[in-house]
């Protein structure tokens, strides 16, 4: 008797498969015009080499082939190392040699990689080849530092993209999921990919989190407060006090306009804003507008005038206090430094202390972001912004930041969403990370050209705002600089020079982790730790060598520092819009306000 083959336990019913494939075909056909338009734009960009990739690799290859003997030596070393790895892997799998050390790379952390000798060797040989490729580019003689940095960056992008973890046939987790589900993971993954391409209008806008799990004002950006002032560029939020008395001098937070402010107010357990309120500060924060073509001509001057300067005027009306302590995060810190320089030139001392969260002031070594900023690329960006209507689209900047950590912010989600066919997890930080913002053309071009390319901010009189030349050495307000050791956006050794640029009594602190997690690090988590050193020696490396490591969060260290610069007696707590306490500005709406709630991905 002939036995009929049995279906896989989770095989897709033929009718369901036909329906799903029909849906995929229909959606793909609807996307085709947008996809073709994007491909045409990408091809035009590649032909013009807007990012200078072809030029950089061309120069590297030319120098590499100029010394064929060295190339032969490098290739010989790689083949020898690969052979040694093969011998060790063979011996370990046959029980004839010691087990190989577990890989620390998270892409290969699942035991499925190490359980199978073939996949184990595949992952190890990939990592070996990747290191050799990067090493070859790093050691090519005769290329400029800028060309080397660009070639290194794009080599890393290529190496990350071709990881065996990114392909269904070379990823044991995906193969198992496919076998177990009868291929449902790949079908679901295809539907997920189409969903993300529909959201990106032809571009692949990878979903990083379940955005439906969060609602601003409810479980993110939920610290109680009011909008007490607004203009063309920002809304000013004032938070409800939780203590009976507060520090006399209010606290103004200036976030970057590249992202939304609520990275500092995600959930109660990790909200810096809520924590600062609980420590007895009257907290104000700027919530920047989502600019469009109508605001294309807004300049860096306007961002200073209608941002921190307008905020301080509003704070004085709310509280009766003309002086503030100010915090600037990332680009908000760069704006804070500019504002301090401007006020110093005007003999205006309203900002009595300044705190800088991972902020670049000296742009001499801006890290991987510098790869995207040179005259040719900025000229090309200017043309794209003009074509769009005078602003930089949020998705473009978000994509740039994600590529700085492609394995974590691109490829891990590619595997999870499309190859494994899973839905993204709800994660507050990634909800915020997906909440992209725009930037007006005039302001952004000034920032890129005058600071990133020309590095004029650290030059005495190099930058002028509102017709006033800035000299940061004239800034005498004490400053607290907190940077993070793994920061890929504002490298800590570069931010360190900012503490030596301003002319006041400054303190530099180095936190653990990176640009976001190292800042959003509440004391209750007791994570990462931080380093302090009272001596601001010329070298960042020497500073770290002489620094003392502390456990826990730098937040408590900052609170001690800020309170040491608030000698006045506490005053009764101020309630937003409370005219009985001297406030002269009415509450306009509840925090987080309408500016922050506008999302581009809806």
Coordinates of C-alpha atoms in Angstrom, one line a residue:
X1 CA 0.0 0.0 0.0
X2 CA 1.3 3.4 -0.9
X3 CA 1.5 5.9 1.9
X4 CA 0.6 9.5 1.3
X5 CA 3.0 12.2 2.4
X6 CA 1.8 14.0 5.5
X7 CA 1.8 17.7 5.7
X8 CA 4.0 19.6 8.1
X9 CA 2.3 20.2 11.5
X10 CA 1.9 23.9 10.7
X11 CA 1.7 23.8 6.9
X12 CA -0.3 26.6 5.3
X13 CA -3.7 25.5 3.9
X14 CA -3.6 25.9 0.1
X15 CA -6.6 28.3 0.1
X16 CA -4.9 30.5 2.8
X17 CA -1.7 30.4 0.9
X18 CA -3.4 31.4 -2.4
X19 CA -5.2 34.2 -0.6
X20 CA -2.1 35.5 1.1
X21 CA -0.1 35.4 -2.2
X22 CA -2.9 37.2 -4.0
X23 CA -2.8 39.9 -1.3
X24 CA 1.0 40.2 -1.6
X25 CA 0.8 40.5 -5.4
X26 CA -1.9 43.2 -5.2
X27 CA 0.0 45.3 -2.7
X28 CA 3.3 44.8 -4.5
X29 CA 1.6 46.0 -7.8
X30 CA 0.2 49.1 -6.0
X31 CA 3.7 49.9 -4.7
X32 CA 5.4 49.5 -8.0
X33 CA 5.2 53.1 -9.2
X34 CA 6.6 54.4 -5.9
X35 CA 9.3 51.8 -5.9
X36 CA 10.3 52.6 -9.4
X37 CA 10.4 56.3 -8.6
X38 CA 12.6 55.6 -5.6
X39 CA 14.9 53.3 -7.6
X40 CA 15.3 56.0 -10.2
X41 CA 16.2 58.6 -7.6
X42 CA 18.7 56.2 -6.0
X43 CA 20.3 55.4 -9.4
X44 CA 20.7 59.1 -10.1
X45 CA 22.3 59.6 -6.7
X46 CA 24.6 56.7 -7.3
X47 CA 25.6 58.0 -10.8
X48 CA 26.4 61.4 -9.3
X49 CA 28.1 59.7 -6.3
X50 CA 26.5 62.2 -4.0
X51 CA 28.0 60.5 -0.9
X52 CA 31.5 60.2 -2.4
X53 CA 31.5 56.4 -1.9
X54 CA 32.9 55.5 -5.4
X55 CA 35.5 58.2 -5.1
X56 CA 36.7 57.0 -1.7
X57 CA 36.8 53.3 -2.7
X58 CA 38.5 54.3 -6.0
X59 CA 41.3 56.1 -4.2
X60 CA 41.7 53.3 -1.7
X61 CA 41.9 50.6 -4.4
X62 CA 44.3 52.7 -6.4
X63 CA 46.7 52.9 -3.4
X64 CA 46.1 49.3 -2.6
X65 CA 47.1 48.0 -6.1
X66 CA 50.1 50.4 -6.1
X67 CA 51.7 48.0 -3.5
X68 CA 50.8 44.5 -4.7
X69 CA 53.4 42.9 -2.4
X70 CA 51.6 44.2 0.6
X71 CA 48.3 43.0 -0.8
X72 CA 49.6 39.5 -1.3
X73 CA 50.9 39.5 2.3
X74 CA 47.5 40.5 3.6
X75 CA 45.7 37.9 1.6
X76 CA 48.3 35.3 2.6
X77 CA 47.7 36.1 6.3
X78 CA 43.9 35.8 5.8
X79 CA 44.2 32.4 4.2
X80 CA 46.5 31.2 7.0
X81 CA 44.1 32.4 9.6
X82 CA 41.2 30.8 7.8
X83 CA 43.0 27.5 7.6
X84 CA 43.9 27.7 11.3
X85 CA 40.2 28.3 12.1
X86 CA 39.2 25.4 10.0
X87 CA 41.6 23.1 11.8
X88 CA 40.4 24.3 15.3
X89 CA 36.8 24.0 14.3
X90 CA 37.3 20.5 12.9
X91 CA 39.2 19.4 16.0
X92 CA 36.5 20.8 18.3
X93 CA 33.6 19.3 16.5
X94 CA 35.3 15.9 16.5
X95 CA 36.1 16.0 20.2
X96 CA 39.8 16.1 19.3
X97 CA 40.5 19.6 20.6
X98 CA 39.2 22.2 23.1
X99 CA 35.9 23.8 22.5
X100 CA 36.1 27.2 20.8
X101 CA 35.3 30.3 22.9
X102 CA 31.6 31.4 22.6
X103 CA 31.2 34.3 20.2
X104 CA 30.3 37.6 21.8
X105 CA 28.6 38.9 18.7
X106 CA 24.8 39.1 19.4
X107 CA 24.0 38.1 15.8
X108 CA 25.3 34.6 16.6
X109 CA 24.3 34.3 20.2
X110 CA 21.5 31.8 19.7
X111 CA 22.7 28.3 20.5
X112 CA 21.6 27.1 17.0
X113 CA 24.8 28.7 15.6
X114 CA 27.2 26.8 18.0
X115 CA 25.2 23.6 18.1
X116 CA 25.9 22.9 14.4
X117 CA 29.6 22.7 13.4
X118 CA 28.9 24.0 9.9
X119 CA 27.0 27.1 11.1
X120 CA 29.6 27.6 13.8
X121 CA 32.4 27.7 11.3
X122 CA 30.3 29.9 9.0
X123 CA 29.8 32.5 11.6
X124 CA 33.4 32.5 12.7
X125 CA 34.8 32.5 9.2
X126 CA 32.5 35.5 8.4
X127 CA 33.8 37.4 11.4
X128 CA 37.4 36.6 10.5
X129 CA 36.9 37.8 6.9
X130 CA 35.1 40.9 8.1
X131 CA 38.0 41.9 10.4
X132 CA 40.5 41.3 7.6
X133 CA 38.5 43.5 5.2
X134 CA 38.3 46.3 7.6
X135 CA 42.0 45.9 8.5
X136 CA 43.0 46.1 4.9
X137 CA 41.2 49.4 4.4
X138 CA 42.4 50.8 7.7
X139 CA 46.1 50.2 6.8
X140 CA 46.2 51.4 3.2
X141 CA 49.0 54.0 2.9
X142 CA 48.7 57.4 1.1
X143 CA 45.0 58.2 1.5
X144 CA 43.6 61.2 3.4
X145 CA 42.0 60.8 6.8
X146 CA 38.7 61.8 5.3
X147 CA 38.9 59.2 2.5
X148 CA 40.0 56.5 4.9
X149 CA 37.2 57.3 7.3
X150 CA 34.6 57.2 4.5
X151 CA 36.0 54.0 3.1
X152 CA 36.1 52.4 6.6
X153 CA 32.5 53.4 7.3
X154 CA 31.1 52.0 4.0
X155 CA 33.3 48.9 4.3
X156 CA 31.6 48.3 7.6
X157 CA 28.2 48.8 6.1
X158 CA 28.9 46.2 3.3
X159 CA 30.4 43.7 5.8
X160 CA 27.3 44.1 8.1
X161 CA 24.9 43.6 5.2
X162 CA 26.5 40.3 4.0
X163 CA 26.4 38.7 7.4
X164 CA 25.1 35.1 7.2
X165 CA 22.6 36.0 9.8
X166 CA 20.8 38.2 7.2
X167 CA 19.9 35.4 4.8
X168 CA 17.3 32.7 5.3
X169 CA 19.5 29.8 4.0
X170 CA 22.5 30.6 6.2
X171 CA 20.6 31.4 9.4
X172 CA 19.8 28.3 11.4
X173 CA 17.2 30.2 13.5
X174 CA 15.3 31.1 10.3
X175 CA 15.7 27.6 8.9
X176 CA 14.2 26.1 12.0
X177 CA 11.3 28.6 12.1
X178 CA 10.6 27.8 8.5
X179 CA 10.6 24.1 9.1
X180 CA 8.5 24.4 12.3
X181 CA 5.9 26.7 10.7
X182 CA 5.7 25.2 7.3
X183 CA 7.0 28.5 5.8
X184 CA 4.5 30.7 7.5
X185 CA 7.3 32.9 8.9
X186 CA 8.5 33.8 5.5
X187 CA 5.0 34.6 4.3
X188 CA 4.3 36.7 7.3
X189 CA 7.7 38.3 6.8
X190 CA 6.8 39.2 3.3
X191 CA 3.6 40.8 4.5
X192 CA 5.5 42.7 7.1
X193 CA 8.0 44.0 4.5
X194 CA 5.1 45.2 2.3
X195 CA 3.5 46.9 5.2
X196 CA 6.8 48.8 5.9
X197 CA 7.3 49.7 2.3
X198 CA 3.7 51.0 2.1
X199 CA 4.4 53.1 5.2
X200 CA 7.7 54.4 3.6
X201 CA 6.0 55.0 0.2
X202 CA 8.4 52.8 -1.6
X203 CA 11.2 53.0 0.8
X204 CA 11.7 50.3 3.5
X205 CA 10.7 52.0 6.7
X206 CA 11.5 49.1 9.1
X207 CA 9.1 48.9 12.0
X208 CA 11.1 48.8 15.2
X209 CA 8.4 48.7 17.8
X210 CA 4.6 48.3 18.2
X211 CA 3.7 52.0 17.9
X212 CA 0.1 51.1 18.8
X213 CA 1.3 50.2 22.3
X214 CA 2.1 53.8 23.2
X215 CA 0.1 57.0 23.5
X216 CA 1.7 60.3 24.2
X217 CA 0.5 61.8 27.4
X218 CA -0.6 58.3 28.7
X219 CA 2.4 56.0 28.8
X220 CA 5.1 58.1 27.2
X221 CA 5.6 61.8 27.7
X222 CA 3.2 61.5 30.6
X223 CA 4.7 63.8 33.3
X224 CA 1.9 66.2 34.2
X225 CA 2.5 69.7 32.9
X226 CA 1.1 72.5 30.7
X227 CA 2.1 74.4 27.6
X228 CA 2.6 77.9 28.9
X229 CA 4.0 79.6 25.8
X230 CA 4.4 79.0 22.1
X231 CA 5.7 80.7 18.9
X232 CA 6.5 79.6 15.4
X233 CA 9.3 77.3 16.4
X234 CA 8.5 75.8 19.8
X235 CA 6.1 75.2 22.6
X236 CA 7.4 75.7 26.2
X237 CA 6.2 73.1 28.7
X238 CA 6.1 73.7 32.4
X239 CA 5.7 70.8 34.8
X240 CA 3.5 70.3 37.8
X241 CA 5.6 70.3 41.0
X242 CA 5.7 67.3 43.3
X243 CA 7.4 69.0 46.2
X244 CA 6.1 71.8 48.5
X245 CA 9.2 73.9 47.9
X246 CA 11.4 74.2 44.9
X247 CA 14.8 75.7 44.0
X248 CA 14.5 79.4 43.4
X249 CA 16.1 79.3 40.0
X250 CA 14.1 77.4 37.3
X251 CA 15.6 74.7 35.1
X252 CA 15.3 75.1 31.3
X253 CA 15.9 72.0 29.1
X254 CA 16.8 72.5 25.4
X255 CA 16.5 69.3 23.5
X256 CA 17.8 68.7 19.9
X257 CA 15.3 69.5 17.1
X258 CA 16.6 66.4 15.3
X259 CA 14.4 64.4 17.7
X260 CA 11.4 64.9 20.0
X261 CA 12.0 66.2 23.6
X262 CA 10.4 63.2 25.3
X263 CA 13.4 61.1 25.2
X264 CA 13.8 62.7 28.6
X265 CA 10.2 61.8 29.6
X266 CA 9.6 58.3 28.3
X267 CA 7.9 56.5 31.2
X268 CA 7.8 57.4 34.9
X269 CA 10.5 54.9 35.8
X270 CA 13.1 56.4 33.3
X271 CA 12.0 60.0 33.0
X272 CA 14.7 62.5 33.7
X273 CA 12.1 65.3 33.7
X274 CA 9.9 63.6 36.3
X275 CA 13.0 62.8 38.4
X276 CA 14.2 66.4 38.2
X277 CA 10.7 67.6 39.3
X278 CA 10.9 65.2 42.2
X279 CA 14.3 66.6 43.2
X280 CA 12.6 70.0 43.7
X281 CA 13.3 71.8 40.4
X282 CA 10.8 73.9 38.5
X283 CA 11.3 72.2 35.1
X284 CA 10.6 73.8 31.7
X285 CA 11.4 72.1 28.4
X286 CA 11.3 73.3 24.8
X287 CA 9.2 71.2 22.4
X288 CA 10.3 72.1 18.9
X289 CA 7.8 72.4 16.0
X290 CA 7.7 70.0 13.0
X291 CA 8.8 72.5 10.3
X292 CA 7.4 72.5 6.8
X293 CA 8.0 74.6 3.7
X294 CA 6.5 77.7 5.4
X295 CA 9.4 77.6 7.9
X296 CA 12.2 76.9 5.3
X297 CA 13.9 80.2 5.9
X298 CA 14.1 79.9 9.6
X299 CA 17.8 80.3 10.5
X300 CA 20.1 79.2 13.3
X301 CA 19.6 82.8 14.7
X302 CA 15.9 82.2 14.7
X303 CA 16.3 78.9 16.7
X304 CA 18.3 80.8 19.3
X305 CA 16.0 83.9 19.4
X306 CA 12.7 81.9 19.3
X307 CA 14.1 79.0 21.3
X308 CA 16.1 79.5 24.5
X309 CA 16.0 83.4 24.5
X310 CA 12.2 83.4 24.1
X311 CA 11.9 80.6 26.6
X312 CA 13.8 82.6 29.3
X313 CA 11.5 85.6 28.7
X314 CA 8.5 83.3 29.2
X315 CA 10.0 81.7 32.3
X316 CA 10.4 85.1 33.8
X317 CA 6.7 85.9 33.3
X318 CA 5.7 82.5 34.7
X319 CA 7.9 82.6 37.8
X320 CA 9.2 86.1 38.2
X321 CA 12.8 84.7 37.9
X322 CA 15.0 86.1 35.2
X323 CA 17.9 83.7 35.9
X324 CA 17.8 80.0 34.9
X325 CA 19.9 76.9 35.0
X326 CA 20.0 75.4 31.5
X327 CA 20.5 71.9 30.0
X328 CA 21.2 71.2 26.4
X329 CA 21.0 67.7 24.9
X330 CA 23.1 66.9 21.8
X331 CA 22.4 69.6 19.2
X332 CA 20.4 71.4 21.9
X333 CA 23.7 71.6 23.8
X334 CA 25.4 73.1 20.7
X335 CA 22.6 75.7 20.6
X336 CA 23.1 76.3 24.4
X337 CA 26.8 77.0 23.8
X338 CA 25.9 79.4 21.1
X339 CA 23.4 81.1 23.3
X340 CA 25.9 81.4 26.1
X341 CA 28.5 83.0 23.7
X342 CA 25.8 85.4 22.5
X343 CA 24.8 86.4 26.0
X344 CA 28.4 86.8 27.1
X345 CA 29.0 89.3 24.3
X346 CA 25.9 91.2 25.5
X347 CA 27.0 91.1 29.2
X348 CA 23.8 89.1 29.9
X349 CA 24.2 86.6 32.8
X350 CA 20.7 85.1 32.9
X351 CA 22.0 81.6 32.4
X352 CA 23.7 81.0 35.7
X353 CA 24.8 77.4 35.0
X354 CA 24.9 75.1 32.0
X355 CA 24.7 71.4 31.6
X356 CA 25.6 69.6 28.4
X357 CA 24.3 66.1 27.6
X358 CA 26.5 64.5 24.9
X359 CA 27.0 67.8 23.1
X360 CA 29.5 68.7 20.4
X361 CA 31.1 72.2 20.6
X362 CA 34.4 71.3 18.9
X363 CA 33.6 69.5 15.6
X364 CA 37.2 68.6 14.7
X365 CA 36.6 64.8 15.1
X366 CA 32.8 64.3 14.9
X367 CA 33.0 60.5 14.5
X368 CA 31.0 58.5 11.9
X369 CA 28.5 61.3 11.3
X370 CA 31.4 63.3 9.7
X371 CA 31.3 60.7 6.9
X372 CA 28.0 62.3 5.7
X373 CA 29.2 65.9 6.0
X374 CA 31.5 67.4 3.3
X375 CA 30.9 70.2 0.8
X376 CA 29.8 67.9 -2.0
X377 CA 27.3 66.0 0.1
X378 CA 25.9 69.2 1.7
X379 CA 25.5 70.8 -1.8
X380 CA 23.6 67.7 -2.9
X381 CA 21.5 67.8 0.3
X382 CA 20.7 71.5 -0.4
X383 CA 19.4 70.6 -3.8
X384 CA 17.2 67.8 -2.4
X385 CA 15.8 70.1 0.3
X386 CA 15.0 72.8 -2.4
X387 CA 13.3 70.2 -4.5
X388 CA 11.2 69.1 -1.5
X389 CA 10.2 72.6 -0.5
X390 CA 12.9 73.8 1.9
X391 CA 13.2 71.3 4.6
X392 CA 15.0 68.0 5.4
X393 CA 12.6 65.1 5.7
X394 CA 12.7 63.3 9.1
X395 CA 13.1 59.8 7.6
X396 CA 16.3 60.8 5.9
X397 CA 18.0 61.9 9.1
X398 CA 16.5 58.9 11.0
X399 CA 18.0 56.6 8.3
X400 CA 21.4 58.2 8.7
X401 CA 21.4 57.7 12.5
X402 CA 20.2 54.1 12.2
X403 CA 23.0 53.2 9.8
X404 CA 25.5 54.4 12.4
X405 CA 24.5 51.2 14.3
X406 CA 23.2 49.1 11.4
X407 CA 23.4 45.7 13.2
X408 CA 21.4 47.0 16.1
X409 CA 19.0 49.3 14.4
X410 CA 18.6 47.8 10.9
X411 CA 19.6 44.2 10.4
X412 CA 18.4 42.8 13.7
X413 CA 14.9 44.1 12.8
X414 CA 15.3 42.8 9.3
X415 CA 15.9 39.3 10.6
X416 CA 13.2 39.5 13.3
X417 CA 10.4 41.1 11.2
X418 CA 11.0 39.6 7.7
X419 CA 12.9 36.4 8.0
X420 CA 11.4 35.2 11.3
X421 CA 8.1 36.8 10.5
X422 CA 7.6 38.2 14.0
X423 CA 5.9 41.5 15.1
X424 CA 8.1 44.1 16.8
X425 CA 8.0 44.3 20.6
X426 CA 6.6 47.4 22.4
X427 CA 9.7 49.4 23.5
X428 CA 9.4 53.1 24.6
X429 CA 12.8 54.1 23.4
X430 CA 12.3 52.7 19.9
X431 CA 8.9 54.3 19.8
X432 CA 10.7 57.6 20.3
X433 CA 13.4 56.7 17.9
X434 CA 10.8 56.1 15.2
X435 CA 9.2 59.5 15.8
X436 CA 11.2 61.4 13.2
X437 CA 11.2 65.2 12.8
X438 CA 12.0 67.6 10.0
X439 CA 14.5 70.5 9.9
X440 CA 14.3 73.8 8.0
X441 CA 16.8 74.2 5.2
X442 CA 18.4 77.5 6.2
X443 CA 19.1 76.5 9.7
X444 CA 20.4 73.0 8.8
X445 CA 22.8 74.2 6.1
X446 CA 24.3 76.8 8.5
X447 CA 24.8 74.2 11.1
X448 CA 26.5 71.7 8.7
X449 CA 28.7 74.2 6.9
X450 CA 29.7 76.5 9.8
X451 CA 30.1 73.9 12.5
X452 CA 30.6 70.5 11.0
X453 CA 32.7 71.4 8.0
X454 CA 34.4 74.6 9.0
X455 CA 34.4 74.1 12.8
X456 CA 34.0 77.8 13.4
X457 CA 32.3 77.6 16.8
X458 CA 35.6 77.1 18.6
X459 CA 37.2 80.0 16.7
X460 CA 37.0 83.3 18.5
X461 CA 34.5 85.4 16.5
X462 CA 34.1 82.5 14.0
X463 CA 30.3 82.4 14.3
X464 CA 28.0 85.4 14.4
X465 CA 24.4 85.2 15.5
X466 CA 22.0 88.1 15.3
X467 CA 25.0 90.2 14.1
X468 CA 27.0 89.4 17.2
X469 CA 30.3 87.6 17.0
X470 CA 30.7 84.7 19.5
X471 CA 33.7 83.9 21.7
X472 CA 33.1 80.9 23.9
X473 CA 36.1 81.6 26.1
X474 CA 34.2 84.6 27.4
X475 CA 31.5 82.3 28.8
X476 CA 32.0 82.3 32.6
X477 CA 28.9 80.4 33.8
X478 CA 29.9 77.0 35.4
X479 CA 29.2 74.0 33.2
X480 CA 28.6 70.3 33.7
X481 CA 29.5 68.1 30.8
X482 CA 28.1 64.5 30.7
X483 CA 29.2 62.3 27.8
X484 CA 29.1 58.5 27.3
X485 CA 31.9 56.1 26.6
X486 CA 30.2 54.3 23.7
X487 CA 28.6 57.3 22.0
X488 CA 28.5 56.9 18.2
X489 CA 27.0 60.3 17.5
X490 CA 29.0 62.6 19.7
X491 CA 32.3 60.8 20.6
X492 CA 33.2 61.6 24.2
X493 CA 36.8 62.5 23.5
X494 CA 35.5 65.2 21.2
X495 CA 32.9 66.5 23.6
X496 CA 35.6 66.6 26.2
X497 CA 37.2 69.6 24.4
X498 CA 34.0 71.5 24.9
X499 CA 34.6 71.5 28.7
X500 CA 38.0 73.1 28.0
X501 CA 36.6 75.6 25.5
X502 CA 34.2 77.4 27.7
X503 CA 35.8 79.9 30.1
X504 CA 34.0 79.0 33.4
X505 CA 34.6 76.5 36.2
X506 CA 33.6 73.3 34.4
X507 CA 33.2 69.7 35.3
X508 CA 33.4 66.8 32.9
X509 CA 31.8 63.4 33.7
X510 CA 31.9 60.3 31.5
X511 CA 29.0 57.9 31.8
X512 CA 28.7 54.3 30.6
X513 CA 26.8 53.0 27.6
X514 CA 25.9 55.2 24.6
X515 CA 24.3 58.4 23.3
X516 CA 20.8 57.5 24.6
X517 CA 21.0 54.7 27.2
X518 CA 23.9 56.4 28.9
X519 CA 21.8 59.6 29.4
X520 CA 18.4 57.9 30.1
X521 CA 19.9 56.1 33.1
X522 CA 17.8 56.6 36.3
X523 CA 19.4 55.9 39.7
X524 CA 17.0 53.1 40.4
X525 CA 18.4 51.0 37.5
X526 CA 21.9 51.1 39.1
X527 CA 23.5 50.6 35.7
X528 CA 26.7 51.5 33.8
X529 CA 28.4 53.7 36.4
X530 CA 30.4 56.9 35.6
X531 CA 33.9 58.4 35.8
X532 CA 34.9 61.8 37.3
X533 CA 38.2 63.7 37.4
X534 CA 38.4 67.2 38.7
X535 CA 41.4 68.0 36.5
X536 CA 40.6 69.0 32.9
X537 CA 43.9 68.0 31.5
X538 CA 44.6 68.6 27.8
X539 CA 44.2 65.0 26.7
X540 CA 40.9 63.2 27.0
X541 CA 42.8 59.9 27.3
X542 CA 44.9 61.3 30.2
X543 CA 41.7 62.5 31.8
X544 CA 40.2 59.0 31.8
X545 CA 43.5 57.5 33.0
X546 CA 43.3 59.7 36.1
X547 CA 39.5 59.4 36.6
X548 CA 37.7 57.6 39.4
X549 CA 34.9 55.1 38.6
X550 CA 31.6 55.4 40.5
X551 CA 28.7 52.9 40.6
X552 CA 25.2 53.9 39.7
X553 CA 23.8 56.8 37.7
X554 CA 25.5 60.2 37.1
X555 CA 22.0 61.8 37.7
X556 CA 22.7 62.0 41.5
X557 CA 26.2 63.5 40.9
X558 CA 24.6 66.1 38.6
X559 CA 21.9 66.9 41.2
X560 CA 24.6 67.6 43.8
X561 CA 26.4 69.8 41.4
X562 CA 23.4 71.8 40.3
X563 CA 22.3 72.3 43.9
X564 CA 25.7 73.6 44.8
X565 CA 25.1 76.4 42.3
X566 CA 21.7 77.3 43.7
X567 CA 22.6 78.9 47.1
X568 CA 19.3 80.7 47.5
X569 CA 16.6 79.4 49.9
X570 CA 13.9 77.3 48.3
X571 CA 10.6 79.0 47.4
X572 CA 7.0 77.7 47.4
X573 CA 6.3 75.3 44.5
X574 CA 5.1 77.0 41.3
X575 CA 2.1 75.6 39.5
X576 CA 1.8 76.1 35.7
X577 CA -0.7 78.9 35.0
X578 CA -1.1 79.8 38.6
X579 CA -1.7 83.5 38.7
X580 CA -1.8 83.4 42.6
X581 CA 1.9 82.7 42.7
X582 CA 2.8 85.6 40.4
X583 CA 2.5 83.7 37.1
X584 CA 1.5 85.9 34.2
X585 CA 1.1 83.3 31.5
X586 CA -2.0 81.2 31.2
X587 CA -1.8 77.4 30.5
X588 CA -2.5 76.9 26.7
X589 CA -2.9 73.1 26.8
X590 CA -1.8 70.0 28.6
X591 CA 1.7 68.6 28.2
X592 CA 3.1 67.1 25.9
X593 CA 1.4 69.6 23.7
X594 CA 0.3 69.5 20.1
X595 CA 3.8 70.1 18.6
X596 CA 5.1 66.9 20.1
X597 CA 2.1 64.8 19.1
X598 CA 2.5 65.3 15.4
X599 CA 4.0 62.1 13.9
X600 CA 5.2 61.7 10.4
X601 CA 4.6 58.0 10.2
X602 CA 0.9 58.1 10.7

